[in-house]
Short mmCIF file of C-alpha atoms in Angstrom, two decimals:
data_model
loop_
_atom_site.label_atom_id
_atom_site.label_comp_id
_atom_site.label_asym_id
_atom_site.label_seq_id
_atom_site.Cartn_x
_atom_site.Cartn_y
_atom_site.Cartn_z
CA MET J 1 -22.22 20.91 -2.98
CA LEU J 2 -19.79 17.22 -3.22
CA PRO J 3 -22.02 14.50 -4.71
CA SER J 4 -23.56 11.99 -2.71
CA PHE J 5 -23.27 8.58 -2.31
CA SER J 6 -25.12 5.41 -3.79
CA VAL J 7 -28.53 6.04 -1.30
CA CYS J 8 -30.03 2.73 -1.45
CA LEU J 9 -26.32 0.96 -0.69
CA SER J 10 -25.50 3.04 2.24
CA GLU J 11 -29.20 3.18 3.60
CA LEU J 12 -28.29 -0.78 3.57
CA LEU J 13 -25.40 -0.41 5.06
CA TYR J 14 -25.45 2.07 7.56
CA TYR J 15 -25.28 1.80 11.78
CA THR J 16 -25.28 4.34 14.41
CA THR J 17 -24.27 3.17 18.17
CA LYS J 18 -24.55 5.92 20.97
CA SER J 19 -21.06 7.47 21.88
CA ILE J 20 -19.79 9.72 24.27
CA ARG J 21 -21.67 12.84 22.02
CA LYS J 22 -25.03 12.68 22.51
CA LYS J 23 -27.08 12.54 19.28
CA GLN J 24 -24.05 11.36 17.09
CA SER J 25 -23.61 9.09 15.10
CA CYS J 26 -21.52 6.28 13.14
CA GLY J 27 -22.55 7.18 9.32
CA VAL J 28 -20.50 4.27 6.33
CA SER J 29 -20.82 5.89 2.97
CA ILE J 30 -21.08 3.38 -0.03
CA PHE J 31 -18.43 4.20 -3.11
CA LEU J 32 -19.77 1.49 -6.05
CA PRO J 33 -20.18 1.85 -9.44
CA ASN J 34 -23.96 2.04 -10.80
CA GLY J 35 -25.61 -1.37 -10.47
CA THR J 36 -23.26 -2.55 -8.69
CA LYS J 37 -24.23 -4.27 -4.83
CA PRO J 38 -21.18 -5.65 -2.42
CA GLU J 39 -21.01 -8.47 -2.48
CA LYS J 40 -22.80 -10.42 0.24
CA LYS J 41 -19.40 -11.65 2.41
CA ALA J 42 -17.16 -8.45 1.90
CA ALA J 43 -20.93 -6.87 3.41
CA ASP J 44 -21.34 -9.57 6.35
CA GLU J 45 -17.61 -8.46 7.39
CA LEU J 46 -17.88 -4.68 6.89
CA LYS J 47 -21.67 -5.24 9.08
CA SER J 48 -19.52 -7.46 11.75
CA MET J 49 -16.86 -5.23 11.80
CA MET J 50 -18.73 -2.39 13.04
CA GLU J 51 -19.57 -3.92 15.96
CA LEU J 52 -16.34 -2.77 16.62
CA THR J 53 -18.92 0.34 18.65
CA GLY J 54 -20.24 -2.30 21.13
CA THR J 55 -15.83 -2.50 22.59
CA VAL J 56 -15.92 0.35 22.83
CA GLU J 57 -18.85 0.62 25.38
CA ARG J 58 -17.15 -1.78 26.84
CA MET J 59 -14.00 -0.66 27.19
CA LYS J 60 -15.48 2.72 28.23
CA GLU J 61 -17.64 1.58 31.09
CA SER J 62 -14.65 -1.05 31.57
CA GLY J 63 -11.91 1.64 32.72
CA VAL J 64 -9.15 0.90 30.22
CA PHE J 65 -10.03 3.78 27.90
CA SER J 66 -9.33 7.75 30.11
CA ALA J 67 -12.01 9.45 31.24
CA GLU J 68 -10.42 12.68 29.89
CA LYS J 69 -10.73 12.32 26.30
CA GLU J 70 -13.07 10.96 23.27
CA HIS J 71 -13.08 7.69 22.71
CA SER J 72 -15.52 6.74 19.52
CA VAL J 73 -15.92 5.49 15.71
CA ILE J 74 -16.64 8.51 13.91
CA LYS J 75 -17.54 7.69 10.05
CA ALA J 76 -16.55 5.07 7.83
CA ALA J 77 -16.38 5.11 4.47
CA VAL J 78 -16.41 2.63 1.52
CA THR J 79 -14.35 2.70 -1.57
CA PRO J 80 -15.31 1.30 -5.02
CA ASP J 81 -12.58 -1.36 -5.10
CA PHE J 82 -14.48 -3.43 -1.95
CA HIS J 83 -14.55 -7.40 -1.26
CA LYS J 84 -13.33 -8.96 1.67
CA GLY J 85 -11.13 -9.25 3.48
CA ALA J 86 -9.54 -11.64 6.61
CA GLY J 87 -11.54 -9.67 8.99
CA ILE J 88 -12.21 -5.83 7.50
CA PRO J 89 -13.06 -5.36 4.32
CA ILE J 90 -10.76 -4.62 1.60
CA GLY J 91 -11.53 -1.13 1.02
CA THR J 92 -12.62 0.09 4.27
CA VAL J 93 -11.79 3.51 5.66
CA LEU J 94 -12.67 3.92 9.69
CA MET J 95 -12.16 7.69 11.35
CA THR J 96 -12.03 6.67 15.36
CA GLU J 97 -11.47 9.86 18.41
CA GLY J 98 -9.00 8.48 21.00
CA PHE J 99 -7.63 4.95 20.11
CA VAL J 100 -6.31 3.47 16.73
CA ILE J 101 -7.36 -0.30 15.50
CA PRO J 102 -4.53 -2.14 14.24
CA GLN J 103 -6.46 -4.79 12.68
CA ALA J 104 -7.77 -2.34 10.44
CA MET J 105 -4.87 -1.15 8.97
CA GLY J 106 -4.15 -5.38 7.67
CA ASN J 107 -0.68 -7.43 8.25
CA ASP J 108 0.80 -6.58 5.04
CA ILE J 109 1.70 -2.54 6.89
CA ASN J 110 2.98 0.19 4.67
CA CYS J 111 1.41 -2.15 1.55
CA GLY J 112 2.00 0.90 -1.23
CA MET J 113 2.60 2.33 -4.65
CA ARG J 114 5.82 4.04 -6.08
CA LEU J 115 5.39 5.34 -8.91
CA TYR J 116 8.46 7.01 -11.01
CA THR J 117 8.97 8.55 -14.44
CA THR J 118 11.60 7.74 -16.90
CA ASP J 119 13.21 9.10 -20.19
CA LEU J 120 12.57 5.75 -22.02
CA LYS J 121 10.50 5.16 -25.20
CA GLU J 122 8.57 1.84 -25.73
CA GLU J 123 10.46 1.51 -28.65
CA GLU J 124 13.43 1.45 -27.12
CA LEU J 125 11.85 -1.54 -24.49
CA GLU J 126 10.28 -3.05 -27.05
CA CYS J 127 13.51 -4.12 -29.21
CA CYS J 128 15.32 -5.39 -25.98
CA LEU J 129 12.49 -7.58 -24.40
CA VAL J 130 14.41 -10.77 -25.93
CA SER J 131 17.50 -10.00 -23.73
CA LEU J 132 15.09 -7.58 -20.45
CA LEU J 133 13.23 -10.32 -19.25
CA PRO J 134 15.73 -12.90 -18.78
CA GLN J 135 18.04 -10.78 -17.62
CA ILE J 136 14.95 -8.92 -15.48
CA ARG J 137 14.05 -13.03 -14.06
CA ARG J 138 18.10 -13.32 -12.60
CA ILE J 139 17.44 -10.06 -10.67
CA PHE J 140 14.77 -10.28 -8.63
CA PHE J 141 14.56 -14.07 -8.79
CA GLU J 142 18.01 -16.19 -9.47
CA GLY J 143 19.97 -14.21 -7.24
CA GLY J 144 20.84 -11.30 -8.60
CA ARG J 145 20.05 -9.06 -6.07
CA SER J 146 22.64 -7.51 -4.69
CA ILE J 147 21.12 -5.60 -1.58
CA PRO J 148 24.27 -5.82 0.34
CA MET J 149 23.68 -4.21 4.12
CA ASN J 150 25.63 -5.01 7.32
CA GLY J 151 24.19 -4.67 10.84
CA ILE J 152 23.94 -1.29 11.33
CA GLN J 153 22.06 -0.76 8.07
CA ARG J 154 19.41 -2.73 8.99
CA GLU J 155 19.45 -0.96 11.82
CA ALA J 156 19.33 2.71 10.59
CA MET J 157 16.08 1.35 8.64
CA LEU J 158 14.06 -0.02 10.59
CA ARG J 159 14.24 2.85 13.41
CA HIS J 160 14.64 6.02 11.02
CA GLY J 161 13.34 4.72 7.21
CA LEU J 162 14.78 6.24 4.16
CA THR J 163 16.54 8.72 5.73
CA GLY J 164 18.53 6.47 8.21
CA LEU J 165 19.59 4.50 4.30
CA LEU J 166 20.89 8.07 3.44
CA GLU J 167 22.90 9.20 6.50
CA THR J 168 24.18 4.82 6.04
CA SER J 169 25.06 4.33 2.77
CA GLY J 170 28.58 4.48 2.56
CA GLU J 171 28.73 1.29 4.83
CA ALA J 172 27.91 -1.07 2.14
CA GLU J 173 30.81 0.85 0.09
CA GLY J 174 29.21 1.45 -2.97
CA ARG J 175 28.96 -2.49 -3.96
CA GLY J 176 26.36 -4.19 -5.62
CA ILE J 177 23.13 -1.78 -7.15
CA TRP J 178 24.11 0.49 -4.24
CA SER J 179 26.21 1.45 -7.44
CA LEU J 180 22.97 2.89 -8.61
CA TYR J 181 21.66 4.53 -5.21
CA ASP J 182 22.63 8.28 -5.34
CA ARG J 183 22.59 9.62 -2.38
CA ASP J 184 21.42 13.37 -3.85
CA GLU J 185 18.39 12.26 -5.61
CA GLN J 186 17.72 9.90 -2.81
CA GLU J 187 17.97 12.32 -0.10
CA LYS J 188 15.25 14.96 -2.93
CA ALA J 189 13.13 12.15 -3.04
CA LEU J 190 12.41 11.76 0.34
CA GLU J 191 9.81 14.96 -0.69
CA TYR J 192 8.16 13.12 -3.24
CA THR J 193 7.57 10.21 -0.39
CA ALA J 194 4.94 10.05 2.28
CA PHE J 195 6.27 10.85 5.96
CA LYS J 196 9.85 11.55 3.87
CA GLY J 197 9.11 7.36 4.08
CA SER J 198 10.86 8.04 7.71
CA LEU J 199 9.05 7.46 10.54
CA TYR J 200 10.91 7.99 14.19
CA THR J 201 11.68 5.23 16.85
CA THR J 202 13.73 2.99 18.41
CA GLY J 203 12.93 0.40 19.36
CA THR J 204 13.26 -2.70 16.51
CA GLU J 205 11.42 -5.47 18.92
CA GLY J 206 11.93 -9.28 17.46
CA LEU J 207 13.80 -8.36 15.16
CA GLY J 208 17.08 -8.82 15.71
CA ASP J 209 18.11 -11.81 14.23
CA PHE J 210 17.27 -9.75 10.89
CA ILE J 211 19.27 -6.36 11.17
CA GLY J 212 22.54 -9.41 11.70
CA ALA J 213 25.85 -7.90 12.93
CA ALA J 214 26.88 -4.08 12.93
CA HIS J 215 29.26 -3.86 10.89
CA THR J 216 28.95 -7.55 8.40
CA LEU J 217 27.80 -6.91 5.29
CA SER J 218 25.71 -10.24 4.62
CA TYR J 219 22.36 -11.09 2.63
CA ASP J 220 18.83 -11.41 3.50
CA ASP J 221 16.03 -12.76 2.06
CA GLN J 222 13.64 -9.67 2.82
CA ILE J 223 15.11 -6.92 1.65
CA GLY J 224 14.00 -6.32 -2.72
CA SER J 225 11.25 -8.91 -2.33
CA ILE J 226 8.00 -8.34 -4.73
CA GLY J 227 5.63 -11.12 -2.11
CA GLY J 228 2.99 -12.49 -3.12
CA GLY J 229 -0.56 -12.01 -4.24
CA ASN J 230 -1.51 -9.12 -6.62
CA HIS J 231 2.10 -6.96 -5.96
CA PHE J 232 4.06 -6.35 -8.60
CA VAL J 233 6.52 -4.28 -10.24
CA GLU J 234 5.77 -2.88 -13.66
CA MET J 235 6.71 -0.46 -16.79
CA GLN J 236 3.96 0.36 -18.66
CA ARG J 237 3.70 3.04 -21.00
CA VAL J 238 1.57 5.97 -21.12
CA ALA J 239 -1.41 5.91 -23.16
CA GLU J 240 -3.88 8.94 -22.38
CA ILE J 241 -3.54 11.99 -20.95
CA TYR J 242 -6.92 13.52 -19.22
CA ASP J 243 -5.39 16.21 -17.25
CA GLY J 244 -2.46 17.78 -19.00
CA ARG J 245 -1.92 20.97 -16.47
CA THR J 246 -1.28 18.23 -13.79
CA ALA J 247 0.98 15.66 -15.84
CA ASN J 248 3.14 18.44 -17.53
CA ALA J 249 3.66 19.22 -13.81
CA TRP J 250 4.10 15.67 -12.53
CA GLY J 251 6.33 14.82 -16.19
CA ILE J 252 4.22 13.27 -17.66
CA ARG J 253 4.05 12.39 -21.37
CA LYS J 254 2.22 10.28 -23.54
CA GLY J 255 3.97 7.70 -25.29
CA SER J 256 6.34 7.91 -21.58
CA ILE J 257 7.93 4.98 -19.86
CA LEU J 258 6.93 5.36 -15.80
CA VAL J 259 8.23 2.97 -13.21
CA MET J 260 5.49 0.69 -11.32
CA ILE J 261 5.57 -0.32 -7.81
CA HIS J 262 3.08 -2.32 -5.35
CA SER J 263 4.11 -4.53 -3.08
CA GLY J 264 4.47 -3.67 1.38
CA SER J 265 6.31 -4.84 4.23
CA LEU J 266 6.79 -8.61 3.67
CA THR J 267 7.40 -10.48 6.91
CA ILE J 268 8.76 -7.51 8.69
CA GLY J 269 4.53 -6.30 8.51
CA HIS J 270 3.14 -9.95 9.70
CA GLN J 271 5.86 -10.12 12.68
CA SER J 272 4.23 -6.69 13.27
CA GLY J 273 1.01 -7.20 12.97
CA ARG J 274 0.77 -10.39 15.65
CA ILE J 275 3.17 -8.34 18.10
CA ASN J 276 0.09 -5.77 17.39
CA ARG J 277 -2.45 -8.71 18.13
CA ILE J 278 -0.37 -10.01 21.32
CA ILE J 279 -0.91 -6.27 22.50
CA THR J 280 -3.90 -4.99 22.68
CA LYS J 281 -6.00 -8.18 23.12
CA GLU J 282 -3.54 -8.09 26.51
CA LEU J 283 -5.55 -4.72 27.08
CA TYR J 284 -8.14 -6.12 26.71
CA PRO J 285 -10.30 -5.60 30.63
CA LYS J 286 -10.71 -8.95 32.12
CA GLY J 287 -13.92 -9.78 32.86
CA VAL J 288 -15.49 -8.63 29.74
CA PRO J 289 -16.38 -10.36 27.01
CA HIS J 290 -13.99 -11.07 24.13
CA PRO J 291 -15.05 -8.85 21.12
CA ASP J 292 -17.08 -11.54 18.91
CA ASN J 293 -15.41 -10.06 14.93
CA GLY J 294 -12.52 -10.80 16.59
CA ILE J 295 -11.45 -6.85 16.41
CA TYR J 296 -9.28 -5.66 19.19
CA LEU J 297 -8.73 -1.48 20.35
CA LEU J 298 -5.49 -0.22 21.74
CA PRO J 299 -5.94 3.62 23.78
CA GLU J 300 -3.43 6.24 22.60
CA ARG J 301 -1.81 6.65 25.93
CA GLU J 302 1.93 8.64 25.75
CA LYS J 303 2.00 12.02 23.46
CA MET J 304 4.07 10.10 20.66
CA GLU J 305 2.82 12.04 17.07
CA ILE J 306 1.66 8.37 15.05
CA ASN J 307 2.29 9.81 11.11
CA SER J 308 3.72 13.00 11.92
CA ARG J 309 4.96 14.75 8.10
CA GLU J 310 7.51 15.80 10.84
CA ASN J 311 10.99 13.14 11.34
CA VAL J 312 10.09 14.26 15.58
CA PRO J 313 12.31 12.39 17.03
CA VAL J 314 11.01 10.08 20.16
CA SER J 315 10.84 8.64 23.99
CA ASP J 316 13.53 5.33 24.42
CA LYS J 317 10.54 4.49 26.47
CA THR J 318 9.24 1.79 24.20
CA ASP J 319 7.80 -0.92 26.46
CA SER J 320 4.20 0.37 27.05
CA PRO J 321 1.19 -0.37 24.95
CA TRP J 322 0.96 2.86 23.18
CA GLN J 323 4.85 3.04 22.43
CA ARG J 324 5.29 -0.98 21.37
CA PHE J 325 3.26 -0.51 18.95
CA CYS J 326 4.15 3.03 17.40
CA SER J 327 6.99 1.40 17.44
CA THR J 328 6.20 -1.49 15.59
CA THR J 329 4.67 -0.25 13.33
CA TYR J 330 6.31 1.76 12.02
CA ASN J 331 10.02 -1.00 11.80
CA ALA J 332 7.40 -2.47 9.16
CA ALA J 333 6.14 0.88 7.70
CA ASN J 334 10.06 1.79 7.35
CA PHE J 335 11.15 -1.50 5.71
CA GLY J 336 7.99 -1.07 3.01
CA PHE J 337 9.27 1.84 1.99
CA ALA J 338 12.69 1.01 1.71
CA ASN J 339 11.75 -2.50 -0.24
CA ARG J 340 10.00 -0.24 -3.46
CA LEU J 341 13.03 2.14 -2.96
CA PHE J 342 15.23 -1.30 -3.50
CA LEU J 343 12.94 -3.19 -6.20
CA GLY J 344 12.93 0.00 -8.17
CA LEU J 345 16.22 0.37 -8.00
CA MET J 346 17.02 -3.86 -9.15
CA LEU J 347 15.04 -2.62 -12.01
CA GLN J 348 17.09 0.02 -13.23
CA ARG J 349 20.07 -1.88 -12.65
CA ALA J 350 18.38 -4.86 -15.32
CA VAL J 351 17.08 -2.50 -18.08
CA THR J 352 20.59 0.09 -17.75
CA ASP J 353 22.26 -3.36 -19.06
CA LYS J 354 20.00 -3.96 -21.20
CA VAL J 355 18.60 -1.35 -22.51
CA ARG J 356 20.62 2.00 -22.10
CA PRO J 357 20.83 4.22 -18.78
CA TYR J 358 18.18 5.54 -18.11
CA GLU J 359 16.86 8.87 -15.54
CA MET J 360 13.94 7.56 -13.13
CA LYS J 361 13.03 10.35 -11.51
CA LEU J 362 9.91 9.24 -8.10
CA LEU J 363 6.92 11.30 -8.71
CA TYR J 364 5.10 9.86 -5.64
CA ASP J 365 5.16 7.00 -2.27
CA SER J 366 2.78 6.31 -0.61
CA PRO J 367 1.26 3.68 1.94
CA HIS J 368 -1.69 2.21 1.34
CA ASN J 369 -2.30 -0.31 4.64
CA PHE J 370 -1.88 2.57 7.43
CA ILE J 371 -2.99 5.00 9.90
CA TRP J 372 -2.61 8.14 9.49
CA LYS J 373 -2.80 11.10 12.97
CA GLU J 374 -4.83 14.40 11.11
CA GLU J 375 -5.63 17.47 13.31
CA MET J 376 -9.28 19.07 12.68
CA GLU J 377 -10.47 22.16 14.32
CA GLY J 378 -8.67 21.32 17.53
CA ARG J 379 -9.48 17.35 17.40
CA ASN J 380 -7.38 14.96 16.92
CA TYR J 381 -9.17 12.10 14.66
CA PHE J 382 -7.13 9.08 13.25
CA ILE J 383 -7.74 7.42 9.69
CA HIS J 384 -7.64 3.36 9.02
CA ARG J 385 -7.21 2.55 5.36
CA LYS J 386 -6.44 -1.12 4.58
CA GLY J 387 -6.51 -1.26 0.81
CA ALA J 388 -6.96 2.67 0.03
CA CYS J 389 -4.74 5.59 -0.97
CA SER J 390 -4.53 9.36 0.63
CA ALA J 391 -6.47 11.16 -1.90
CA ARG J 392 -5.93 14.17 0.18
CA GLY J 393 -6.93 17.76 -1.77
CA MET J 394 -4.89 20.34 -2.81
CA GLU J 395 -5.33 22.11 1.13
CA GLY J 396 -4.91 18.31 2.84
CA MET J 397 -1.12 19.09 0.34
CA GLU J 398 0.00 22.39 1.07
CA GLY J 399 4.13 22.01 2.31
CA THR J 400 4.65 19.64 -0.42
CA PRO J 401 5.20 19.51 -4.64
CA PHE J 402 1.60 18.22 -4.65
CA ALA J 403 0.62 21.44 -3.21
CA TYR J 404 -1.48 22.96 -7.35
CA TYR J 405 -2.40 19.50 -7.29
CA GLY J 406 -3.16 16.84 -5.21
CA GLU J 407 -2.02 14.08 -4.19
CA PRO J 408 -1.21 12.01 -6.19
CA VAL J 409 -3.46 8.00 -6.40
CA MET J 410 -2.30 5.26 -8.40
CA ILE J 411 -4.99 3.10 -9.44
CA PRO J 412 -3.26 -0.32 -11.22
CA GLY J 413 -6.36 -2.32 -12.21
CA SER J 414 -5.32 -6.09 -12.82
CA MET J 415 -2.33 -7.98 -13.77
CA GLY J 416 -2.72 -6.86 -17.80
CA SER J 417 -4.98 -4.70 -17.52
CA SER J 418 -4.46 -0.51 -18.19
CA SER J 419 -3.59 1.49 -14.74
CA TYR J 420 -4.66 5.11 -14.03
CA LEU J 421 -2.37 8.21 -12.11
CA LEU J 422 -5.52 10.78 -10.51
CA ARG J 423 -5.46 13.52 -8.15
CA GLY J 424 -6.55 13.73 -4.84
CA MET J 425 -9.73 16.18 -4.48
CA GLY J 426 -10.43 15.69 -0.73
CA ASN J 427 -13.19 14.11 -0.30
CA PRO J 428 -14.63 13.94 3.09
CA GLN J 429 -17.58 11.94 2.51
CA SER J 430 -14.74 9.35 1.40
CA LEU J 431 -12.45 9.89 4.47
CA TRP J 432 -10.13 11.72 2.31
CA SER J 433 -9.26 8.65 0.31
CA ALA J 434 -9.92 6.40 -3.19
CA SER J 435 -9.45 2.76 -3.84
CA HIS J 436 -5.53 0.47 -4.18
CA GLY J 437 -6.97 -0.89 -7.39
CA ALA J 438 -9.54 -2.35 -9.70
CA GLY J 439 -10.90 -5.21 -6.08
CA ARG J 440 -11.35 -8.90 -6.60
CA ARG J 441 -14.51 -10.12 -8.68
CA LEU J 442 -13.66 -14.03 -7.83
CA SER J 443 -12.13 -15.81 -5.56
CA ARG J 444 -8.46 -17.32 -5.76
CA GLY J 445 -9.94 -20.68 -5.77
CA GLU J 446 -12.30 -19.23 -8.29
CA ALA J 447 -10.30 -18.26 -10.40
CA ILE J 448 -8.18 -20.97 -11.11
CA HIS J 449 -11.18 -22.41 -12.98
CA GLY J 450 -11.48 -19.46 -15.20
CA ASN J 451 -12.15 -19.56 -18.47
CA ASP J 452 -9.92 -21.12 -20.31
CA ARG J 453 -10.30 -19.50 -23.86
CA GLU J 454 -10.13 -15.57 -22.56
CA PHE J 455 -6.49 -16.94 -20.42
CA LYS J 456 -5.16 -18.11 -22.95
CA GLU J 457 -5.97 -15.27 -25.03
CA PHE J 458 -4.42 -13.20 -22.53
CA MET J 459 -0.55 -14.83 -22.40
CA LYS J 460 -0.20 -15.14 -26.24
CA LYS J 461 -0.40 -10.47 -26.02
CA PHE J 462 0.46 -9.94 -21.98
CA HIS J 463 5.28 -9.94 -21.28
CA ILE J 464 4.96 -10.84 -17.46
CA VAL J 465 8.02 -12.39 -15.81
CA THR J 466 8.16 -15.14 -13.06
CA PRO J 467 10.37 -16.57 -11.07
CA ILE J 468 9.87 -19.98 -13.30
CA ASP J 469 10.25 -19.58 -16.84
CA PRO J 470 7.83 -21.80 -18.57
CA ASP J 471 9.66 -21.65 -21.73
CA ARG J 472 12.46 -23.53 -19.81
CA SER J 473 14.24 -27.25 -21.80
CA ASP J 474 14.14 -28.38 -18.11
CA LEU J 475 10.13 -28.66 -17.83
CA LYS J 476 8.88 -29.48 -20.48
CA GLY J 477 7.36 -32.90 -19.62
CA ARG J 478 7.00 -31.21 -15.38
CA ASN J 479 3.30 -30.93 -15.69
CA ASP J 480 3.37 -30.18 -11.47
CA ILE J 481 5.60 -26.95 -11.97
CA LEU J 482 3.77 -26.18 -14.53
CA LYS J 483 0.63 -26.50 -13.59
CA LYS J 484 1.02 -24.28 -10.16
CA TRP J 485 2.77 -22.31 -12.11
CA GLU J 486 -0.80 -21.81 -14.45
CA GLU J 487 -2.62 -21.79 -11.11
CA THR J 488 -1.01 -18.72 -9.33
CA ILE J 489 -1.74 -16.43 -13.40
CA ARG J 490 -4.63 -17.07 -13.41
CA SER J 491 -5.27 -16.32 -10.14
CA GLU J 492 -4.43 -12.13 -10.77
CA ALA J 493 -6.06 -13.06 -14.17
CA PRO J 494 -7.83 -10.20 -15.49
CA TYR J 495 -11.27 -11.66 -14.94
CA ALA J 496 -10.57 -12.20 -11.38
CA TYR J 497 -10.39 -8.40 -10.74
CA LYS J 498 -13.85 -6.02 -11.27
CA ASP J 499 -13.95 -3.53 -14.30
CA ILE J 500 -10.56 -1.17 -13.46
CA HIS J 501 -12.43 1.59 -15.79
CA GLN J 502 -15.83 1.38 -13.88
CA VAL J 503 -13.82 1.53 -10.69
CA VAL J 504 -11.95 5.11 -11.37
CA LYS J 505 -15.72 6.42 -13.15
CA VAL J 506 -16.48 6.22 -9.67
CA HIS J 507 -13.97 8.79 -8.37
CA GLU J 508 -14.34 10.90 -10.86
CA GLU J 509 -18.05 11.02 -10.54
CA HIS J 510 -17.59 11.35 -6.57
CA GLY J 511 -15.31 13.59 -6.26
CA MET J 512 -12.51 11.46 -4.97
CA ALA J 513 -10.28 11.83 -7.50
CA GLY J 514 -9.69 13.75 -10.48
CA LEU J 515 -8.45 11.51 -14.08
CA VAL J 516 -4.67 12.70 -14.94
CA ALA J 517 -3.43 9.70 -17.20
CA ARG J 518 -4.52 6.16 -18.05
CA MET J 519 -1.48 3.59 -18.53
CA GLU J 520 -0.44 -0.30 -20.17
CA PRO J 521 0.99 -2.36 -19.03
CA VAL J 522 4.28 -3.07 -21.28
CA PHE J 523 5.02 -5.62 -19.47
CA THR J 524 4.84 -6.69 -15.78
CA VAL J 525 7.64 -8.55 -12.91
CA LYS J 526 5.17 -11.01 -10.51
CA ALA J 527 6.26 -12.99 -7.20
#
């Protein structure tokens, strides 16, 4: 029997609504550390979000929803890193039938995690940090990315994801970062990437300027960007192993070095999110009051297998609302996969230049802002995750390299704290989901005014690479720049986030995911 979630919290945030099928109710499963309560702003936001059940009824009555299909919100779950978002809380998972909610995956579509194993040792990195960290800053922030691409490659990336990059990689003629792009290794890595990193579509709405000239190699300011907020690239030391069998199968050894990357689709995703908002608002029935919570729905219409595990080409018809939604969402998701790939290659370039050439093998890459289509008992459902990881168990990973272990789940802590690697247990109460991080405890504004002593102690022992080097001689006396830099770091400092150890403990206690390993940062790269 699955352990039950916290009863008092579930009663606080449990809602029922009439649906197409009588006696069906929509419940919210709450998973939070013992002794904690959901923050009021997040709880209020969740309560407002659940008013979307009324929107479902209004759209059904107006005839927008097809009478031939079921349309309902089936269930919601809240992961342990639950906190306020923008309309829909971070750490929310929603299961629907017959329609999708674009806002329930957020604007940073396919924001996600990528994890590599390496054959490096910590002492090799430690002895080279003085020269390595400036080289990383140069490559990431001072014009050293060197990712030339032409329009053929960019279009292939947006329409076909990592498979498109693989097929067109020769266009770059091995220049710049492409000298580290090994076609054979990248083809193998597709099996270790959710959806094989390749969601096929035919359109690239609104992205013509980004694509550029077909046969001219050029550079853009998007690909190879970390993004702001809690996004990062980090080299980590494996501090503890909890599940030796799984760790051994995944190439994880105590003391070994891993590379963890947290980034998304940047402005491409925000462009796609904007288009999706336009699509859903235009589709909303005229003369019907708009939802107070500002959350709009999109009925599934065409036979397009959104998020299929197979690479199924789709129809050339891209002008219907559903096809436009799928196309623009896939564009952003494909960019997100490619962006994390290039961030990994950029770090590899820096470490190779200053330490030594080394083996870097992909363990897994998966979104935590996306919509999954799942078939269960002959019916199709949509699993929306906003700031939540897919955590399928062994059965759910059948046909993948993880069929005997469960889906890898990467949960980073706050900047400078431990991160965890877990394996999914496939808990239906949590909608087969897990946290995507520790979750904020303080807003960014509150964190800026955090404890000075605690912040100074943190900075003494933490290696961080940012666009600004505060030790540069020409910045001495530039208090305006240094103050802004410090505020950015403070907003992501450990005290701004929940205790990652308590967050991870909830996953074990409730059968959401099992511990495999704990990692500690060697250094972190943040924009």
